[in-house]
Amino acid sequence: MGLEERTICFDKDLEVEAYHFKGVMQKFPNHFHEYYVLGYIESGKRRLSCKNNEYTIFPGDLVLFNPMENHTCEQIDQNTLDYRCINIKPEIMKKAVLEITGRDYLPQFSQPMAFDSEQSSLLCELHQAIMEEQDDFKKEETFIFLIEQLLNEYTIPYSETKESNQNTEICEVCSYIEEHYAEHITLDDLSKIAKMNKYSMLRSFTRIMGITPYRYLETVRINSAKKLLENGAEPIDAAMETGFVDQSHFSNFFKEFIGLTPKQYKNIFINKKKGACWGTTDSLINGLSRKP
């Protein structure tokens, strides 16, 4: 019998989330986040797919995801995953970058991972400070130094940053999904917007975005549901307001994407103004999880 632990902490000073997963075997589907993810692999070997490229990640490696960057990962050995990450909303990253560089822009990581990175220890130090709910300025100091080093080592130079040059029709499909995600959307709707037949639209969307239209819709719905839960909405209300057919369907998708149930995620933010950590431990028997 093994133990699976999932702990999430919201830091009110830095306004970032810290995740700590231990003993996890879960495969995460193709999805994206609206925020930056700075992650560190403590143990376990995983196959990562990001922007249609595949990587093998090992202990000591960093994962660096830009907002809206699709990715999926799964375990490729019999060892469980121990993983730490910090999630940074674009407005918080932009504020930190302005503080460090004097430039008002959002950085772009050039690669989704960094092998055996020297910044791993600094990320772990910051992560630990958040998990321990430290309230002295060393935490903020560590955060600023970490962002500075990542900017210098792993981002596209400011002079080379450009707006994405995506296909206009596919951008319109994305915009439609983002605006109408709570409604019943059909392939007919999307193909008409793209001015393509269904097959051409599916192929073009997946090639350009690196994710299928339906998976894009699911991710938008889950990200919107997270915001509702963070603001105190009940899971059933979050499900109905984001277009899921029922709470069970919503809970299954949410756990698949986030690694926690909607109720567990909501509990993190009940005392958000004070700063809050929340965790869950599951018993693992023959690969199946069971609540204690």
XYZ file of C-alpha atoms in Angstrom:
292
model
C 0.000 0.000 0.000
C 1.332 3.440 -0.943
C 0.208 6.902 0.019
C -0.726 9.652 -2.404
C -0.504 13.187 -1.022
C -1.668 16.356 -2.742
C -1.175 19.695 -1.021
C -1.959 23.152 -2.369
C -1.184 26.472 -0.727
C -2.212 29.967 -1.758
C 0.280 32.622 -0.701
C -1.460 35.933 -0.001
C 1.790 37.938 -0.068
C 3.045 36.788 -3.456
C -0.439 35.980 -4.791
C 0.693 32.647 -6.219
C -0.327 29.007 -5.763
C 2.077 26.255 -4.739
C 1.287 22.583 -5.461
C 3.030 19.594 -3.912
C 2.140 16.121 -5.243
C 3.712 13.009 -3.713
C 3.219 9.387 -4.766
C 1.100 10.320 -7.802
C 0.605 7.994 -10.796
C -2.109 10.044 -12.519
C -1.860 10.797 -16.228
C -2.770 14.400 -17.012
C -4.578 14.927 -20.343
C -3.755 17.458 -23.041
C -4.696 20.828 -21.574
C -3.387 24.320 -20.856
C -3.414 26.852 -18.028
C -4.082 30.571 -18.041
C -1.029 31.105 -15.853
C 2.708 30.348 -15.834
C 3.810 27.068 -14.249
C 7.268 26.661 -12.683
C 7.635 22.982 -11.753
C 10.311 20.734 -10.272
C 10.507 16.942 -10.528
C 11.642 15.431 -7.211
C 11.237 11.777 -8.184
C 9.716 9.739 -10.983
C 10.274 9.624 -14.710
C 7.650 11.145 -16.991
C 6.920 11.595 -20.679
C 5.975 15.194 -21.397
C 4.341 16.362 -24.610
C 4.207 20.106 -25.216
C 3.448 21.986 -28.419
C 3.639 18.720 -30.392
C 7.137 17.894 -29.111
C 7.971 15.079 -26.677
C 10.442 15.153 -23.783
C 11.480 12.744 -21.050
C 11.772 14.439 -17.679
C 13.809 13.170 -14.728
C 14.369 14.167 -11.093
C 16.143 17.509 -10.932
C 14.526 18.835 -14.124
C 12.377 21.960 -14.283
C 9.182 22.323 -16.287
C 8.365 25.835 -17.517
C 4.955 26.403 -19.089
C 3.752 29.651 -20.606
C 0.071 30.584 -20.287
C -2.148 28.851 -22.863
C 0.617 26.368 -23.744
C -0.903 22.924 -24.216
C 0.811 19.952 -22.584
C 0.220 16.425 -21.338
C 2.302 14.056 -19.213
C 2.289 10.491 -17.945
C 4.497 8.181 -15.897
C 6.765 5.893 -17.950
C 8.177 3.741 -15.155
C 6.747 2.058 -12.059
C 7.880 4.800 -9.702
C 5.403 7.422 -8.553
C 5.756 11.135 -9.199
C 6.858 13.614 -6.538
C 6.398 17.105 -7.936
C 6.466 20.701 -6.755
C 5.208 23.660 -8.755
C 4.334 27.324 -8.437
C 1.561 28.862 -10.530
C 1.883 32.557 -11.406
C -0.914 34.554 -13.018
C 0.151 36.751 -15.970
C -0.560 39.989 -14.105
C 1.676 38.887 -11.212
C 4.443 37.788 -13.587
C 4.168 41.073 -15.488
C 4.505 43.035 -12.253
C 7.610 41.050 -11.239
C 9.198 41.435 -14.699
C 8.627 45.210 -14.609
C 10.242 45.337 -11.169
C 13.278 43.378 -12.379
C 13.805 44.693 -15.921
C 11.987 48.015 -16.032
C 10.054 46.715 -19.071
C 6.303 46.204 -19.183
C 5.844 42.869 -20.976
C 5.038 39.195 -20.497
C 8.034 36.866 -20.956
C 7.960 33.681 -23.012
C 9.888 30.583 -21.958
C 11.776 29.275 -24.981
C 11.483 25.599 -23.954
C 9.001 23.771 -21.680
C 11.747 22.143 -19.634
C 15.271 22.657 -18.332
C 17.419 19.592 -17.694
C 19.086 19.383 -14.268
C 18.672 23.119 -13.796
C 20.748 25.184 -11.366
C 17.554 27.073 -10.515
C 15.941 23.944 -9.030
C 17.259 24.644 -5.527
C 15.956 28.217 -5.594
C 12.522 27.058 -6.756
C 12.430 24.440 -3.988
C 13.466 27.052 -1.405
C 10.629 29.343 -2.486
C 8.155 26.470 -2.623
C 9.059 25.394 0.909
C 8.671 28.943 2.221
C 5.167 29.114 0.748
C 4.197 25.694 2.127
C 5.441 26.675 5.578
C 3.484 29.941 5.314
C 6.530 32.026 6.139
C 5.752 35.719 6.429
C 9.169 37.417 6.375
C 10.550 39.212 3.316
C 13.034 36.447 2.498
C 10.209 34.710 0.631
C 9.655 37.716 -1.633
C 13.398 38.115 -2.063
C 13.699 34.496 -3.210
C 10.777 34.961 -5.597
C 12.397 37.990 -7.262
C 15.798 36.295 -7.592
C 14.180 33.168 -9.056
C 12.244 35.119 -11.689
C 15.374 37.103 -12.555
C 17.431 33.958 -13.114
C 14.694 32.276 -15.170
C 14.362 35.398 -17.330
C 18.095 35.381 -17.999
C 18.428 31.655 -18.654
C 15.235 30.388 -20.243
C 13.180 33.131 -21.893
C 13.157 34.602 -25.372
C 15.041 37.947 -25.354
C 12.770 40.963 -25.010
C 13.821 42.292 -28.422
C 12.617 39.070 -30.079
C 9.222 38.784 -28.421
C 6.395 39.027 -30.935
C 2.682 38.557 -31.054
C 1.568 35.076 -32.047
C 1.017 34.728 -35.775
C -1.820 32.235 -35.620
C -4.314 31.628 -38.403
C -7.062 34.279 -38.193
C -9.932 31.831 -38.652
C -8.661 29.540 -35.890
C -8.226 32.557 -33.579
C -11.892 33.365 -34.226
C -12.851 29.801 -33.284
C -10.877 30.126 -30.034
C -12.557 33.451 -29.274
C -15.985 31.935 -29.899
C -15.256 29.031 -27.535
C -13.937 31.400 -24.850
C -17.081 33.548 -25.102
C -19.698 30.790 -25.427
C -18.144 27.937 -23.394
C -21.164 27.714 -21.081
C -23.498 27.096 -24.028
C -24.081 24.072 -26.231
C -21.412 24.308 -28.957
C -21.407 22.110 -32.069
C -18.854 21.316 -34.752
C -21.227 22.982 -37.211
C -20.913 26.210 -35.233
C -17.122 26.066 -35.234
C -16.745 25.057 -38.869
C -18.978 27.952 -39.973
C -16.862 30.407 -37.977
C -13.677 28.983 -39.504
C -15.265 28.927 -43.003
C -14.082 25.324 -43.396
C -15.709 21.919 -43.443
C -15.603 19.989 -40.186
C -12.628 17.839 -41.105
C -10.495 20.776 -42.309
C -11.379 22.811 -39.227
C -10.451 19.942 -36.884
C -7.131 19.352 -38.635
C -6.223 23.051 -38.808
C -7.226 23.758 -35.207
C -5.266 20.811 -33.826
C -2.196 21.611 -35.924
C -2.116 25.294 -34.962
C -3.215 25.057 -31.318
C -1.681 21.665 -30.490
C -4.976 20.578 -28.926
C -8.362 19.494 -30.325
C -11.313 21.925 -30.268
C -13.204 19.810 -27.725
C -10.207 19.545 -25.400
C -9.786 23.316 -25.755
C -13.428 23.766 -24.728
C -12.983 21.443 -21.729
C -9.928 23.380 -20.575
C -11.680 26.750 -20.886
C -14.597 25.376 -18.870
C -12.332 23.982 -16.148
C -10.338 27.227 -15.902
C -13.575 29.198 -15.578
C -14.880 26.769 -12.944
C -11.663 27.220 -10.939
C -12.311 30.964 -10.738
C -15.870 30.378 -9.525
C -14.687 27.913 -6.860
C -11.959 30.320 -5.744
C -14.688 32.915 -5.145
C -16.801 30.553 -3.040
C -19.210 28.991 -5.541
C -20.561 25.542 -4.738
C -19.376 22.764 -7.098
C -22.901 22.175 -8.436
C -23.237 25.872 -9.311
C -19.778 25.966 -10.904
C -20.738 22.940 -13.002
C -23.970 24.484 -14.247
C -22.451 27.909 -14.944
C -19.611 26.493 -17.054
C -21.613 24.221 -19.335
C -21.195 20.770 -17.754
C -24.236 18.512 -18.009
C -24.145 17.442 -14.350
C -21.970 17.595 -11.231
C -20.612 14.057 -11.660
C -19.425 14.820 -15.195
C -17.859 18.051 -13.912
C -16.126 16.372 -10.956
C -14.590 13.686 -13.150
C -13.170 16.215 -15.613
C -11.957 18.519 -12.833
C -10.074 15.714 -11.052
C -8.569 14.595 -14.362
C -7.265 18.095 -15.173
C -6.404 19.527 -11.728
C -5.698 16.442 -9.635
C -8.225 17.431 -6.953
C -12.005 17.309 -6.698
C -13.898 20.615 -7.036
C -14.741 20.543 -3.308
C -11.103 19.978 -2.366
C -10.025 22.840 -4.615
C -12.670 25.174 -3.171
C -11.482 24.456 0.386
C -8.073 25.948 -0.408
C -9.613 29.370 -0.881
C -12.044 29.460 2.025
C -9.447 31.329 4.085
C -7.671 32.889 1.119
C -7.419 36.320 2.724
C -5.360 34.806 5.522
C -3.334 32.537 3.250
C -4.228 28.864 3.236
C -2.777 25.418 2.694
C -4.889 22.350 2.107
C -3.986 18.745 1.492
C -5.448 15.316 0.869
C -4.054 11.820 1.336
C -5.423 8.815 -0.564
C -4.680 5.135 -0.070
C -3.383 3.468 -3.211
C -4.197 -0.202 -3.693
C -3.371 -1.941 -6.967
C -3.249 1.373 -8.750
C -6.729 2.434 -7.592
C -7.267 5.316 -5.173
C -9.680 5.145 -2.276
C -10.587 7.948 0.120
C -9.665 7.052 3.723
